[in-house]
Amino acid sequence: MKWILRGLLVLLLAFTSWSVATYPRVGTLAFEHGAAAEARAYGLSKRRVDIGGLSMVTYTGGPDDGTPIVMLHGYTADKDVWPRFARHFVDDYRVIIPDLAGHGETGFNPDWDYSYAAQSARVAALMDALGIDKAHIIGNSMGGFITAYFAIHYPGRTLSAAPVDPAGVISPRPSDMDRALQEGRNPFLISTPQDFADFYPMTMAQAPWLPGFVLDAMAQKYIDRRTQHAQIFADIQGALLTPDLNRLTAPALLIWGREDRLIHASAVEVWSTHIPQLQVTVMEGIGHMPMVEAPKVTATIYREFLGSL
């Protein structure tokens, strides 16, 4: 209830600031302040962590002596996709949710490497900076690829791996995203508000409600960052995990939304074939971001997996 009241207060302040802020800026402020208030209400605090060469803005929560869980967002997303899921773990796990390089408040630099190898190395460096030797890793989409890559290349630092609708293999059936790319269109590269209106429903089957002015601000943010998103995509496009998946030996859970329009759920077959010990849950009626669309149910699935280890 407290975070709801705080969010309403933020919205009120945003509207009263209308005369001194542009329309997109009002939506951006409302979302950012509302998200920050909600994260605090869930026991998460924001800190900037120097990992050498850059500093990562990160949500952290839970007891310092708790078993660590690192939560990784997807391409063009940020740490704010995780708090409603993370709230179910902060009582007894140490939760770390970074803005990966090129995203969120960590920011973008055209000289940085955004490949999966580079991002995984930054996750390891973040763990070093926080004094964490081993952690459970869970990630969505691009973050799911990084989760699996990290488990393969840093096995001694991985307690478990939980990719959620991950990139990394070729789906037997093409998704809407695949078909768009085959036509020469990347739906993530937004040039107009209509582009965003077409793209946003692809990201979730059950998207949480947001005011129209917040969605308009999100559209403008994508438009403003189009060049940045294009560079990041160029660094990760075409990378595949398939040849190395049999090297993933950590306990592993795969979660997938049946209605995923960005990465078709038929990819589950490929992951299952290459990782014999893989536990799999396919969520009916859910799209590409289960931890946003159904945070409590997704958290229950993940807690049961962790409890089985």
PDB file of C-alpha atoms in Angstrom:
ATOM      1  CA  MET A   1       0.000   0.000   0.000  1.00  0.00           C
ATOM      2  CA  LYS A   2       2.805   2.426   0.840  1.00  0.00           C
ATOM      3  CA  TRP A   3       4.348   2.156  -2.616  1.00  0.00           C
ATOM      4  CA  ILE A   4       0.960   2.738  -4.216  1.00  0.00           C
ATOM      5  CA  LEU A   5       0.478   5.941  -2.217  1.00  0.00           C
ATOM      6  CA  ARG A   6       3.985   7.059  -3.070  1.00  0.00           C
ATOM      7  CA  GLY A   7       3.345   6.335  -6.726  1.00  0.00           C
ATOM      8  CA  LEU A   8       0.145   8.366  -6.692  1.00  0.00           C
ATOM      9  CA  LEU A   9       1.991  11.244  -5.032  1.00  0.00           C
ATOM     10  CA  VAL A  10       4.650  11.108  -7.724  1.00  0.00           C
ATOM     11  CA  LEU A  11       1.997  11.200 -10.431  1.00  0.00           C
ATOM     12  CA  LEU A  12       0.363  14.209  -8.786  1.00  0.00           C
ATOM     13  CA  LEU A  13       3.674  16.039  -8.582  1.00  0.00           C
ATOM     14  CA  ALA A  14       4.396  15.166 -12.196  1.00  0.00           C
ATOM     15  CA  PHE A  15       1.124  16.643 -13.382  1.00  0.00           C
ATOM     16  CA  THR A  16       1.593  19.800 -11.309  1.00  0.00           C
ATOM     17  CA  SER A  17       4.994  20.184 -12.977  1.00  0.00           C
ATOM     18  CA  TRP A  18       3.387  20.136 -16.425  1.00  0.00           C
ATOM     19  CA  SER A  19       4.093  23.806 -17.066  1.00  0.00           C
ATOM     20  CA  VAL A  20       7.826  23.390 -16.458  1.00  0.00           C
ATOM     21  CA  ALA A  21       8.386  20.046 -18.179  1.00  0.00           C
ATOM     22  CA  THR A  22       7.720  18.667 -21.614  1.00  0.00           C
ATOM     23  CA  TYR A  23       5.079  15.969 -21.978  1.00  0.00           C
ATOM     24  CA  PRO A  24       7.549  13.056 -22.387  1.00  0.00           C
ATOM     25  CA  ARG A  25       9.612  14.303 -19.458  1.00  0.00           C
ATOM     26  CA  VAL A  26       6.545  14.208 -17.192  1.00  0.00           C
ATOM     27  CA  GLY A  27       5.976  10.551 -18.057  1.00  0.00           C
ATOM     28  CA  THR A  28       9.633   9.722 -17.556  1.00  0.00           C
ATOM     29  CA  LEU A  29       9.734  11.377 -14.134  1.00  0.00           C
ATOM     30  CA  ALA A  30       6.518   9.681 -13.061  1.00  0.00           C
ATOM     31  CA  PHE A  31       7.775   6.244 -14.074  1.00  0.00           C
ATOM     32  CA  GLU A  32      11.288   6.637 -12.672  1.00  0.00           C
ATOM     33  CA  HIS A  33      10.184   8.015  -9.316  1.00  0.00           C
ATOM     34  CA  GLY A  34       7.326   5.540  -9.050  1.00  0.00           C
ATOM     35  CA  ALA A  35       9.613   2.611  -9.859  1.00  0.00           C
ATOM     36  CA  ALA A  36      12.223   3.787  -7.364  1.00  0.00           C
ATOM     37  CA  ALA A  37       9.587   4.178  -4.632  1.00  0.00           C
ATOM     38  CA  GLU A  38       8.244   0.710  -5.354  1.00  0.00           C
ATOM     39  CA  ALA A  39      11.733  -0.819  -5.234  1.00  0.00           C
ATOM     40  CA  ARG A  40      12.373   0.816  -1.853  1.00  0.00           C
ATOM     41  CA  ALA A  41       9.045  -0.474  -0.573  1.00  0.00           C
ATOM     42  CA  TYR A  42      10.171  -3.980  -1.502  1.00  0.00           C
ATOM     43  CA  GLY A  43      13.404  -3.651   0.477  1.00  0.00           C
ATOM     44  CA  LEU A  44      15.706  -2.792  -2.423  1.00  0.00           C
ATOM     45  CA  SER A  45      18.185   0.077  -2.291  1.00  0.00           C
ATOM     46  CA  LYS A  46      20.091   1.624  -5.177  1.00  0.00           C
ATOM     47  CA  ARG A  47      23.861   1.835  -5.241  1.00  0.00           C
ATOM     48  CA  ARG A  48      26.565   2.490  -7.805  1.00  0.00           C
ATOM     49  CA  VAL A  49      29.278  -0.169  -7.901  1.00  0.00           C
ATOM     50  CA  ASP A  50      32.672   0.495  -9.527  1.00  0.00           C
ATOM     51  CA  ILE A  51      33.818  -2.579 -11.435  1.00  0.00           C
ATOM     52  CA  GLY A  52      36.790  -0.992 -13.184  1.00  0.00           C
ATOM     53  CA  GLY A  53      36.218   0.856 -16.429  1.00  0.00           C
ATOM     54  CA  LEU A  54      32.612   1.610 -15.557  1.00  0.00           C
ATOM     55  CA  SER A  55      30.262   1.718 -12.596  1.00  0.00           C
ATOM     56  CA  MET A  56      27.045  -0.274 -12.533  1.00  0.00           C
ATOM     57  CA  VAL A  57      23.900   1.123 -10.946  1.00  0.00           C
ATOM     58  CA  THR A  58      22.398  -1.743  -9.016  1.00  0.00           C
ATOM     59  CA  TYR A  59      19.475  -2.597  -6.776  1.00  0.00           C
ATOM     60  CA  THR A  60      20.544  -4.612  -3.748  1.00  0.00           C
ATOM     61  CA  GLY A  61      18.470  -6.081  -0.959  1.00  0.00           C
ATOM     62  CA  GLY A  62      18.193  -8.838   1.588  1.00  0.00           C
ATOM     63  CA  PRO A  63      20.597  -9.963   4.307  1.00  0.00           C
ATOM     64  CA  ASP A  64      24.304  -9.543   3.594  1.00  0.00           C
ATOM     65  CA  ASP A  65      24.897 -13.139   4.691  1.00  0.00           C
ATOM     66  CA  GLY A  66      22.082 -14.500   2.535  1.00  0.00           C
ATOM     67  CA  THR A  67      22.765 -16.716  -0.467  1.00  0.00           C
ATOM     68  CA  PRO A  68      23.163 -14.353  -3.439  1.00  0.00           C
ATOM     69  CA  ILE A  69      20.808 -14.199  -6.417  1.00  0.00           C
ATOM     70  CA  VAL A  70      21.836 -12.068  -9.402  1.00  0.00           C
ATOM     71  CA  MET A  71      18.920 -11.015 -11.642  1.00  0.00           C
ATOM     72  CA  LEU A  72      19.680  -9.897 -15.202  1.00  0.00           C
ATOM     73  CA  HIS A  73      17.366  -7.917 -17.478  1.00  0.00           C
ATOM     74  CA  GLY A  74      16.958  -8.172 -21.232  1.00  0.00           C
ATOM     75  CA  TYR A  75      17.968  -6.087 -24.230  1.00  0.00           C
ATOM     76  CA  THR A  76      16.688  -2.475 -24.000  1.00  0.00           C
ATOM     77  CA  ALA A  77      15.200  -3.203 -20.541  1.00  0.00           C
ATOM     78  CA  ASP A  78      16.702  -2.357 -17.145  1.00  0.00           C
ATOM     79  CA  LYS A  79      16.721  -3.330 -13.474  1.00  0.00           C
ATOM     80  CA  ASP A  80      13.141  -2.115 -12.955  1.00  0.00           C
ATOM     81  CA  VAL A  81      11.706  -5.264 -14.552  1.00  0.00           C
ATOM     82  CA  TRP A  82      12.691  -7.292 -11.446  1.00  0.00           C
ATOM     83  CA  PRO A  83      11.477  -5.668  -8.172  1.00  0.00           C
ATOM     84  CA  ARG A  84       7.963  -7.176  -8.132  1.00  0.00           C
ATOM     85  CA  PHE A  85       9.596 -10.602  -8.551  1.00  0.00           C
ATOM     86  CA  ALA A  86      12.516  -9.846  -6.233  1.00  0.00           C
ATOM     87  CA  ARG A  87      10.257  -8.845  -3.326  1.00  0.00           C
ATOM     88  CA  HIS A  88       9.597 -12.559  -2.774  1.00  0.00           C
ATOM     89  CA  PHE A  89      13.294 -13.232  -2.091  1.00  0.00           C
ATOM     90  CA  VAL A  90      14.656 -10.294  -0.096  1.00  0.00           C
ATOM     91  CA  ASP A  91      13.682 -11.755   3.275  1.00  0.00           C
ATOM     92  CA  ASP A  92      16.175 -14.601   3.048  1.00  0.00           C
ATOM     93  CA  TYR A  93      18.343 -14.143  -0.067  1.00  0.00           C
ATOM     94  CA  ARG A  94      20.859 -11.464  -0.947  1.00  0.00           C
ATOM     95  CA  VAL A  95      19.447  -9.943  -4.145  1.00  0.00           C
ATOM     96  CA  ILE A  96      21.549  -8.078  -6.722  1.00  0.00           C
ATOM     97  CA  ILE A  97      19.875  -6.491  -9.777  1.00  0.00           C
ATOM     98  CA  PRO A  98      22.233  -4.498 -12.035  1.00  0.00           C
ATOM     99  CA  ASP A  99      21.608  -2.197 -14.950  1.00  0.00           C
ATOM    100  CA  LEU A 100      23.858  -3.916 -17.473  1.00  0.00           C
ATOM    101  CA  ALA A 101      26.260  -1.813 -19.537  1.00  0.00           C
ATOM    102  CA  GLY A 102      24.384   0.172 -22.183  1.00  0.00           C
ATOM    103  CA  HIS A 103      21.147   0.084 -20.221  1.00  0.00           C
ATOM    104  CA  GLY A 104      19.311   2.004 -17.532  1.00  0.00           C
ATOM    105  CA  GLU A 105      21.293   4.226 -15.205  1.00  0.00           C
ATOM    106  CA  THR A 106      24.587   2.464 -15.899  1.00  0.00           C
ATOM    107  CA  GLY A 107      24.463   4.271 -19.216  1.00  0.00           C
ATOM    108  CA  PHE A 108      25.856   3.819 -22.695  1.00  0.00           C
ATOM    109  CA  ASN A 109      29.315   4.445 -24.097  1.00  0.00           C
ATOM    110  CA  PRO A 110      29.988   3.862 -27.813  1.00  0.00           C
ATOM    111  CA  ASP A 111      33.448   2.517 -26.929  1.00  0.00           C
ATOM    112  CA  TRP A 112      32.133  -0.298 -24.716  1.00  0.00           C
ATOM    113  CA  ASP A 113      31.794  -3.907 -25.830  1.00  0.00           C
ATOM    114  CA  TYR A 114      28.226  -5.192 -25.477  1.00  0.00           C
ATOM    115  CA  SER A 115      28.863  -8.794 -26.448  1.00  0.00           C
ATOM    116  CA  TYR A 116      27.650 -11.599 -24.206  1.00  0.00           C
ATOM    117  CA  ALA A 117      31.222 -12.413 -23.213  1.00  0.00           C
ATOM    118  CA  ALA A 118      31.853  -8.815 -22.129  1.00  0.00           C
ATOM    119  CA  GLN A 119      28.579  -8.547 -20.229  1.00  0.00           C
ATOM    120  CA  SER A 120      29.251 -11.864 -18.462  1.00  0.00           C
ATOM    121  CA  ALA A 121      32.708 -10.666 -17.451  1.00  0.00           C
ATOM    122  CA  ARG A 122      31.077  -7.559 -15.978  1.00  0.00           C
ATOM    123  CA  VAL A 123      28.710  -9.726 -13.938  1.00  0.00           C
ATOM    124  CA  ALA A 124      31.741 -11.568 -12.554  1.00  0.00           C
ATOM    125  CA  ALA A 125      33.434  -8.234 -11.822  1.00  0.00           C
ATOM    126  CA  LEU A 126      30.291  -6.990 -10.059  1.00  0.00           C
ATOM    127  CA  MET A 127      30.296 -10.106  -7.888  1.00  0.00           C
ATOM    128  CA  ASP A 128      33.975  -9.491  -7.097  1.00  0.00           C
ATOM    129  CA  ALA A 129      33.259  -5.883  -6.115  1.00  0.00           C
ATOM    130  CA  LEU A 130      30.460  -7.015  -3.805  1.00  0.00           C
ATOM    131  CA  GLY A 131      32.549  -9.785  -2.255  1.00  0.00           C
ATOM    132  CA  ILE A 132      30.419 -12.568  -3.743  1.00  0.00           C
ATOM    133  CA  ASP A 133      32.143 -15.814  -4.671  1.00  0.00           C
ATOM    134  CA  LYS A 134      29.150 -17.814  -5.982  1.00  0.00           C
ATOM    135  CA  ALA A 135      25.570 -16.904  -6.824  1.00  0.00           C
ATOM    136  CA  HIS A 136      22.340 -18.152  -8.292  1.00  0.00           C
ATOM    137  CA  ILE A 137      21.905 -16.413 -11.660  1.00  0.00           C
ATOM    138  CA  ILE A 138      18.521 -15.735 -13.246  1.00  0.00           C
ATOM    139  CA  GLY A 139      18.027 -13.672 -16.390  1.00  0.00           C
ATOM    140  CA  ASN A 140      15.406 -12.796 -18.967  1.00  0.00           C
ATOM    141  CA  SER A 141      15.888 -12.703 -22.759  1.00  0.00           C
ATOM    142  CA  MET A 142      19.367 -11.235 -23.351  1.00  0.00           C
ATOM    143  CA  GLY A 143      19.860 -11.672 -19.612  1.00  0.00           C
ATOM    144  CA  GLY A 144      18.861 -15.310 -20.043  1.00  0.00           C
ATOM    145  CA  PHE A 145      21.604 -15.758 -22.639  1.00  0.00           C
ATOM    146  CA  ILE A 146      24.075 -14.144 -20.225  1.00  0.00           C
ATOM    147  CA  THR A 147      22.821 -16.443 -17.445  1.00  0.00           C
ATOM    148  CA  ALA A 148      23.594 -19.553 -19.482  1.00  0.00           C
ATOM    149  CA  TYR A 149      26.852 -18.131 -20.841  1.00  0.00           C
ATOM    150  CA  PHE A 150      27.966 -17.262 -17.317  1.00  0.00           C
ATOM    151  CA  ALA A 151      27.140 -20.758 -16.049  1.00  0.00           C
ATOM    152  CA  ILE A 152      29.133 -22.302 -18.893  1.00  0.00           C
ATOM    153  CA  HIS A 153      32.186 -20.057 -18.627  1.00  0.00           C
ATOM    154  CA  TYR A 154      32.160 -19.391 -14.864  1.00  0.00           C
ATOM    155  CA  PRO A 155      31.001 -22.771 -13.518  1.00  0.00           C
ATOM    156  CA  GLY A 156      32.844 -22.343 -10.231  1.00  0.00           C
ATOM    157  CA  ARG A 157      30.882 -19.166  -9.536  1.00  0.00           C
ATOM    158  CA  THR A 158      27.439 -20.453 -10.491  1.00  0.00           C
ATOM    159  CA  LEU A 159      25.193 -22.058  -7.860  1.00  0.00           C
ATOM    160  CA  SER A 160      22.392 -22.434 -10.398  1.00  0.00           C
ATOM    161  CA  ALA A 161      21.227 -20.965 -13.705  1.00  0.00           C
ATOM    162  CA  ALA A 162      17.650 -19.965 -14.542  1.00  0.00           C
ATOM    163  CA  PRO A 163      17.184 -18.556 -18.056  1.00  0.00           C
ATOM    164  CA  VAL A 164      13.726 -16.999 -18.552  1.00  0.00           C
ATOM    165  CA  ASP A 165      12.592 -16.825 -22.209  1.00  0.00           C
ATOM    166  CA  PRO A 166      16.282 -16.636 -23.152  1.00  0.00           C
ATOM    167  CA  ALA A 167      17.934 -15.761 -26.406  1.00  0.00           C
ATOM    168  CA  GLY A 168      20.638 -18.115 -27.634  1.00  0.00           C
ATOM    169  CA  VAL A 169      19.171 -20.857 -29.836  1.00  0.00           C
ATOM    170  CA  ILE A 170      17.252 -21.011 -33.100  1.00  0.00           C
ATOM    171  CA  SER A 171      13.593 -21.759 -32.429  1.00  0.00           C
ATOM    172  CA  PRO A 172      12.093 -24.560 -34.547  1.00  0.00           C
ATOM    173  CA  ARG A 173       9.141 -22.236 -35.179  1.00  0.00           C
ATOM    174  CA  PRO A 174       9.766 -18.574 -35.994  1.00  0.00           C
ATOM    175  CA  SER A 175       8.437 -15.867 -33.708  1.00  0.00           C
ATOM    176  CA  ASP A 176       6.918 -12.562 -34.766  1.00  0.00           C
ATOM    177  CA  MET A 177      10.328 -11.052 -34.022  1.00  0.00           C
ATOM    178  CA  ASP A 178      12.058 -13.609 -36.263  1.00  0.00           C
ATOM    179  CA  ARG A 179       9.710 -12.825 -39.132  1.00  0.00           C
ATOM    180  CA  ALA A 180      10.276  -9.094 -38.723  1.00  0.00           C
ATOM    181  CA  LEU A 181      14.055  -9.548 -38.789  1.00  0.00           C
ATOM    182  CA  GLN A 182      13.759 -11.704 -41.907  1.00  0.00           C
ATOM    183  CA  GLU A 183      11.914  -8.785 -43.518  1.00  0.00           C
ATOM    184  CA  GLY A 184      14.749  -6.438 -42.554  1.00  0.00           C
ATOM    185  CA  ARG A 185      12.936  -4.809 -39.589  1.00  0.00           C
ATOM    186  CA  ASN A 186      14.120  -4.850 -36.003  1.00  0.00           C
ATOM    187  CA  PRO A 187      11.045  -4.093 -33.846  1.00  0.00           C
ATOM    188  CA  PHE A 188      13.304  -2.870 -31.011  1.00  0.00           C
ATOM    189  CA  LEU A 189      14.636   0.000 -33.147  1.00  0.00           C
ATOM    190  CA  ILE A 190      11.893   2.557 -32.686  1.00  0.00           C
ATOM    191  CA  SER A 191      11.656   5.633 -34.929  1.00  0.00           C
ATOM    192  CA  THR A 192       8.064   6.782 -34.323  1.00  0.00           C
ATOM    193  CA  PRO A 193       5.393   6.516 -31.614  1.00  0.00           C
ATOM    194  CA  GLN A 194       3.528   4.093 -33.874  1.00  0.00           C
ATOM    195  CA  ASP A 195       6.605   1.844 -34.011  1.00  0.00           C
ATOM    196  CA  PHE A 196       6.474   1.645 -30.223  1.00  0.00           C
ATOM    197  CA  ALA A 197       2.719   1.039 -30.220  1.00  0.00           C
ATOM    198  CA  ASP A 198       3.334  -1.942 -32.517  1.00  0.00           C
ATOM    199  CA  PHE A 199       6.322  -3.181 -30.518  1.00  0.00           C
ATOM    200  CA  TYR A 200       5.100  -2.951 -26.921  1.00  0.00           C
ATOM    201  CA  PRO A 201       2.409  -5.681 -27.207  1.00  0.00           C
ATOM    202  CA  MET A 202       5.100  -8.041 -28.494  1.00  0.00           C
ATOM    203  CA  THR A 203       6.983  -7.822 -25.190  1.00  0.00           C
ATOM    204  CA  MET A 204       4.237  -9.192 -22.934  1.00  0.00           C
ATOM    205  CA  ALA A 205       0.925 -11.017 -23.242  1.00  0.00           C
ATOM    206  CA  GLN A 206      -0.296  -9.575 -19.921  1.00  0.00           C
ATOM    207  CA  ALA A 207       1.470  -6.247 -19.553  1.00  0.00           C
ATOM    208  CA  PRO A 208       0.854  -4.380 -16.272  1.00  0.00           C
ATOM    209  CA  TRP A 209      -1.281  -1.283 -16.718  1.00  0.00           C
ATOM    210  CA  LEU A 210       0.579   1.986 -17.265  1.00  0.00           C
ATOM    211  CA  PRO A 211      -0.896   5.456 -17.910  1.00  0.00           C
ATOM    212  CA  GLY A 212      -0.828   6.606 -21.500  1.00  0.00           C
ATOM    213  CA  PHE A 213       1.538   9.470 -20.781  1.00  0.00           C
ATOM    214  CA  VAL A 214       4.039   7.006 -19.275  1.00  0.00           C
ATOM    215  CA  LEU A 215       3.833   4.778 -22.357  1.00  0.00           C
ATOM    216  CA  ASP A 216       4.365   7.864 -24.532  1.00  0.00           C
ATOM    217  CA  ALA A 217       7.466   8.695 -22.491  1.00  0.00           C
ATOM    218  CA  MET A 218       8.736   5.140 -22.948  1.00  0.00           C
ATOM    219  CA  ALA A 219       8.220   5.494 -26.690  1.00  0.00           C
ATOM    220  CA  GLN A 220      10.234   8.712 -26.736  1.00  0.00           C
ATOM    221  CA  LYS A 221      13.006   7.051 -24.731  1.00  0.00           C
ATOM    222  CA  TYR A 222      13.243   4.277 -27.320  1.00  0.00           C
ATOM    223  CA  ILE A 223      13.301   6.848 -30.119  1.00  0.00           C
ATOM    224  CA  ASP A 224      16.068   8.817 -28.392  1.00  0.00           C
ATOM    225  CA  ARG A 225      18.142   5.670 -27.831  1.00  0.00           C
ATOM    226  CA  ARG A 226      17.629   4.119 -31.254  1.00  0.00           C
ATOM    227  CA  THR A 227      21.282   4.489 -32.280  1.00  0.00           C
ATOM    228  CA  GLN A 228      22.464   3.070 -28.955  1.00  0.00           C
ATOM    229  CA  HIS A 229      20.103   0.111 -29.215  1.00  0.00           C
ATOM    230  CA  ALA A 230      21.316  -0.539 -32.759  1.00  0.00           C
ATOM    231  CA  GLN A 231      24.950  -0.722 -31.637  1.00  0.00           C
ATOM    232  CA  ILE A 232      24.138  -3.075 -28.774  1.00  0.00           C
ATOM    233  CA  PHE A 233      22.100  -5.287 -31.096  1.00  0.00           C
ATOM    234  CA  ALA A 234      24.970  -5.419 -33.580  1.00  0.00           C
ATOM    235  CA  ASP A 235      27.240  -6.721 -30.796  1.00  0.00           C
ATOM    236  CA  ILE A 236      24.878  -9.554 -29.823  1.00  0.00           C
ATOM    237  CA  GLN A 237      23.151 -10.430 -33.102  1.00  0.00           C
ATOM    238  CA  GLY A 238      23.790 -13.948 -34.383  1.00  0.00           C
ATOM    239  CA  ALA A 239      25.404 -15.270 -31.212  1.00  0.00           C
ATOM    240  CA  LEU A 240      24.284 -18.817 -30.398  1.00  0.00           C
ATOM    241  CA  LEU A 241      24.673 -20.989 -27.324  1.00  0.00           C
ATOM    242  CA  THR A 242      23.717 -24.273 -28.960  1.00  0.00           C
ATOM    243  CA  PRO A 243      27.267 -25.642 -29.462  1.00  0.00           C
ATOM    244  CA  ASP A 244      28.102 -25.076 -25.782  1.00  0.00           C
ATOM    245  CA  LEU A 245      24.876 -25.869 -23.940  1.00  0.00           C
ATOM    246  CA  ASN A 246      26.030 -29.385 -23.068  1.00  0.00           C
ATOM    247  CA  ARG A 247      28.778 -27.726 -21.001  1.00  0.00           C
ATOM    248  CA  LEU A 248      26.192 -26.193 -18.666  1.00  0.00           C
ATOM    249  CA  THR A 249      26.509 -28.484 -15.651  1.00  0.00           C
ATOM    250  CA  ALA A 250      25.027 -26.301 -12.885  1.00  0.00           C
ATOM    251  CA  PRO A 251      21.474 -27.031 -11.712  1.00  0.00           C
ATOM    252  CA  ALA A 252      19.291 -25.312 -14.280  1.00  0.00           C
ATOM    253  CA  LEU A 253      15.688 -24.163 -14.598  1.00  0.00           C
ATOM    254  CA  LEU A 254      14.145 -22.912 -17.843  1.00  0.00           C
ATOM    255  CA  ILE A 255      11.005 -20.761 -17.580  1.00  0.00           C
ATOM    256  CA  TRP A 256       9.107 -19.789 -20.730  1.00  0.00           C
ATOM    257  CA  GLY A 257       5.905 -17.938 -21.514  1.00  0.00           C
ATOM    258  CA  ARG A 258       3.822 -19.911 -23.982  1.00  0.00           C
ATOM    259  CA  GLU A 259       2.666 -16.720 -25.754  1.00  0.00           C
ATOM    260  CA  ASP A 260       6.153 -15.267 -26.276  1.00  0.00           C
ATOM    261  CA  ARG A 261       6.152 -13.276 -29.522  1.00  0.00           C
ATOM    262  CA  LEU A 262       9.841 -12.316 -29.408  1.00  0.00           C
ATOM    263  CA  ILE A 263      11.395 -15.775 -28.957  1.00  0.00           C
ATOM    264  CA  HIS A 264       9.079 -18.641 -29.818  1.00  0.00           C
ATOM    265  CA  ALA A 265       8.383 -21.157 -27.052  1.00  0.00           C
ATOM    266  CA  SER A 266       9.358 -24.008 -29.390  1.00  0.00           C
ATOM    267  CA  ALA A 267      12.943 -23.125 -28.423  1.00  0.00           C
ATOM    268  CA  VAL A 268      12.280 -25.069 -25.211  1.00  0.00           C
ATOM    269  CA  GLU A 269      12.793 -28.241 -27.263  1.00  0.00           C
ATOM    270  CA  VAL A 270      16.326 -27.168 -28.193  1.00  0.00           C
ATOM    271  CA  TRP A 271      17.324 -26.220 -24.643  1.00  0.00           C
ATOM    272  CA  SER A 272      15.903 -29.483 -23.276  1.00  0.00           C
ATOM    273  CA  THR A 273      17.741 -31.574 -25.844  1.00  0.00           C
ATOM    274  CA  HIS A 274      21.125 -30.063 -25.018  1.00  0.00           C
ATOM    275  CA  ILE A 275      20.853 -29.825 -21.209  1.00  0.00           C
ATOM    276  CA  PRO A 276      19.764 -33.215 -19.856  1.00  0.00           C
ATOM    277  CA  GLN A 277      19.360 -32.063 -16.222  1.00  0.00           C
ATOM    278  CA  LEU A 278      17.240 -29.050 -17.210  1.00  0.00           C
ATOM    279  CA  GLN A 279      14.010 -28.461 -15.313  1.00  0.00           C
ATOM    280  CA  VAL A 280      11.378 -26.762 -17.478  1.00  0.00           C
ATOM    281  CA  THR A 281       8.225 -24.779 -16.742  1.00  0.00           C
ATOM    282  CA  VAL A 282       6.138 -23.358 -19.575  1.00  0.00           C
ATOM    283  CA  MET A 283       3.639 -20.755 -18.346  1.00  0.00           C
ATOM    284  CA  GLU A 284       0.329 -20.683 -20.178  1.00  0.00           C
ATOM    285  CA  GLY A 285      -1.086 -17.304 -21.219  1.00  0.00           C
ATOM    286  CA  ILE A 286       2.214 -15.529 -20.485  1.00  0.00           C
ATOM    287  CA  GLY A 287       4.501 -13.786 -22.953  1.00  0.00           C
ATOM    288  CA  HIS A 288       8.163 -12.855 -23.041  1.00  0.00           C
ATOM    289  CA  MET A 289       8.530 -11.466 -19.505  1.00  0.00           C
ATOM    290  CA  PRO A 290       6.975 -13.846 -16.933  1.00  0.00           C
ATOM    291  CA  MET A 291       8.593 -12.065 -13.960  1.00  0.00           C
ATOM    292  CA  VAL A 292       6.758  -8.866 -14.970  1.00  0.00           C
ATOM    293  CA  GLU A 293       3.491 -10.387 -16.179  1.00  0.00           C
ATOM    294  CA  ALA A 294       3.038 -12.863 -13.303  1.00  0.00           C
ATOM    295  CA  PRO A 295       5.700 -12.024 -10.695  1.00  0.00           C
ATOM    296  CA  LYS A 296       4.233 -13.985  -7.796  1.00  0.00           C
ATOM    297  CA  VAL A 297       3.634 -17.165  -9.798  1.00  0.00           C
ATOM    298  CA  THR A 298       7.068 -16.934 -11.441  1.00  0.00           C
ATOM    299  CA  ALA A 299       8.690 -16.357  -8.047  1.00  0.00           C
ATOM    300  CA  THR A 300       6.924 -19.431  -6.646  1.00  0.00           C
ATOM    301  CA  ILE A 301       8.280 -21.547  -9.497  1.00  0.00           C
ATOM    302  CA  TYR A 302      11.788 -20.230  -8.889  1.00  0.00           C
ATOM    303  CA  ARG A 303      11.620 -20.636  -5.098  1.00  0.00           C
ATOM    304  CA  GLU A 304      10.551 -24.245  -5.521  1.00  0.00           C
ATOM    305  CA  PHE A 305      13.517 -24.821  -7.818  1.00  0.00           C
ATOM    306  CA  LEU A 306      15.938 -23.224  -5.347  1.00  0.00           C
ATOM    307  CA  GLY A 307      14.432 -25.230  -2.514  1.00  0.00           C
ATOM    308  CA  SER A 308      15.049 -28.465  -4.434  1.00  0.00           C
ATOM    309  CA  LEU A 309      18.809 -27.882  -4.674  1.00  0.00           C
TER     310      LEU A 309
END
